[in-house]
Structure formats: structure tokens, C-alpha cells
Amino acid sequence: MDTANRVDGGADAAALALAAPSPQARVAARERRHLVFAALLSLQLAVPMIGMLFDQHWALPGWWQFVLATPVQFWLGARSYVAAWKAVRAGVGNMDLLVALGTSAGYGLSVYHLLFTQPHHGEPPLYFEASAVIITLILMGKWLEARAKRQTTEAIRALQALRPATARVRYPDGHEAEVAVANVRVGDQVLVLPGERFPVDGG
């Protein structure tokens, strides 16, 4: 009975391990969530800009813009700051460094205007939406790039899985044997029957 319980427990553990998402799947899910959050926050900042095309002023109050843009800048855009810092320490420049500098400048200037500028009418000039939208577009680009890489990797693995694990080799003395593909050597005569897949290539 104990042996049966141990076997059942081992089978359950194996099933749970197979059902658990892979690290790549968890990273992909996190990136997708970040992109969705950034898009939802940035959209509320960007949509009012459409009103300018119709001479309408739909801009949100400055403090609302600050509340919406801050998570995008420092939480969802944190990866750009991390990569930018690594680039600075290495003495090189990259796109993340440009993104961090540009969006930080727009965000910082907006905070300064919000705190210290007293406009004669309306809101002071704010650029929260520009910084948030840039970060959102960068996140979307990185997500699309990572998805394309994952799809390419999966396609390569699927092609590799089609290759047979063994090959039928005919030796000089006339006898045949199935050997692992890794054990096939240059000069071996490989037999492929009708309907079978080629285990190796050659001339």
C-alpha cells in the first residue's frame, strides 16, 4: 500500500510539473500584463489629444495626468532605467539609455511645471502623455520582438522533433543495424525505406 501511495504521489508530482508554466511562459505573461497596463494608462492620456484636431480641449487635470503617468514611467518603464544604468556603467550607449533620458526629461519638466509654473489661464504645458506613450510603444515593440523569437524557437524545435532518433545503417559486411543518429559516421550507408523520414543528410 505504501508503495502504491508513493507511486501515485510521484505521478501527481510529475503531472503538476508538466502542467506548471515554463519560465519563458511566465516571462511572456508578465510582459503581456505590463503592456496591457501601460496601454490602459497611456490611452487615457493620449485620447484627449484627439480633441485638439476638432478644437476641443479634453485634457485631464494636471494632477490626474501625473497619477496616470507615474506608474508607466517608473514601474512599467523600469526595465529601460535598469538597461540604461548598465549601459552607463559599461560606457556605451543604447536605445534604453535614449528612452530613459527622453522620457525622464519630459516627465521631469511636466512635474516642474505642475508644481512651480503659474499659467495665466488653463493648465501649464505638460508632457506626461508623450513620455507615457513612448514607453508604451517601446514595451509593445519589445513584446512583439520577444514573441517573434519565441515563435521562431518553437518552429525550430518542431522541425528538430521531426527528425528520427535512429538510422538504419548497412555496414560493409552486409548486415544492417539501427543506431542512434549521433552514432552515424561519415561514409556510413544509411537505408531509408518508403514512407520513412531521412535521419541524416548526405551525398
Coordinates of C-alpha atoms in Angstrom, one line a residue, residues 157-164 197-198:
R157 CA 12.2 22.7 -32.1
A158 CA 9.2 21.4 -34.0
L159 CA 11.5 20.8 -37.0
Q160 CA 14.1 19.1 -34.9
A161 CA 11.4 16.8 -33.4
L162 CA 10.5 15.6 -36.9
R163 CA 14.0 14.1 -37.3
P164 CA 14.1 10.4 -36.4
R197 CA 11.9 10.3 -42.9
F198 CA 15.6 10.9 -43.6

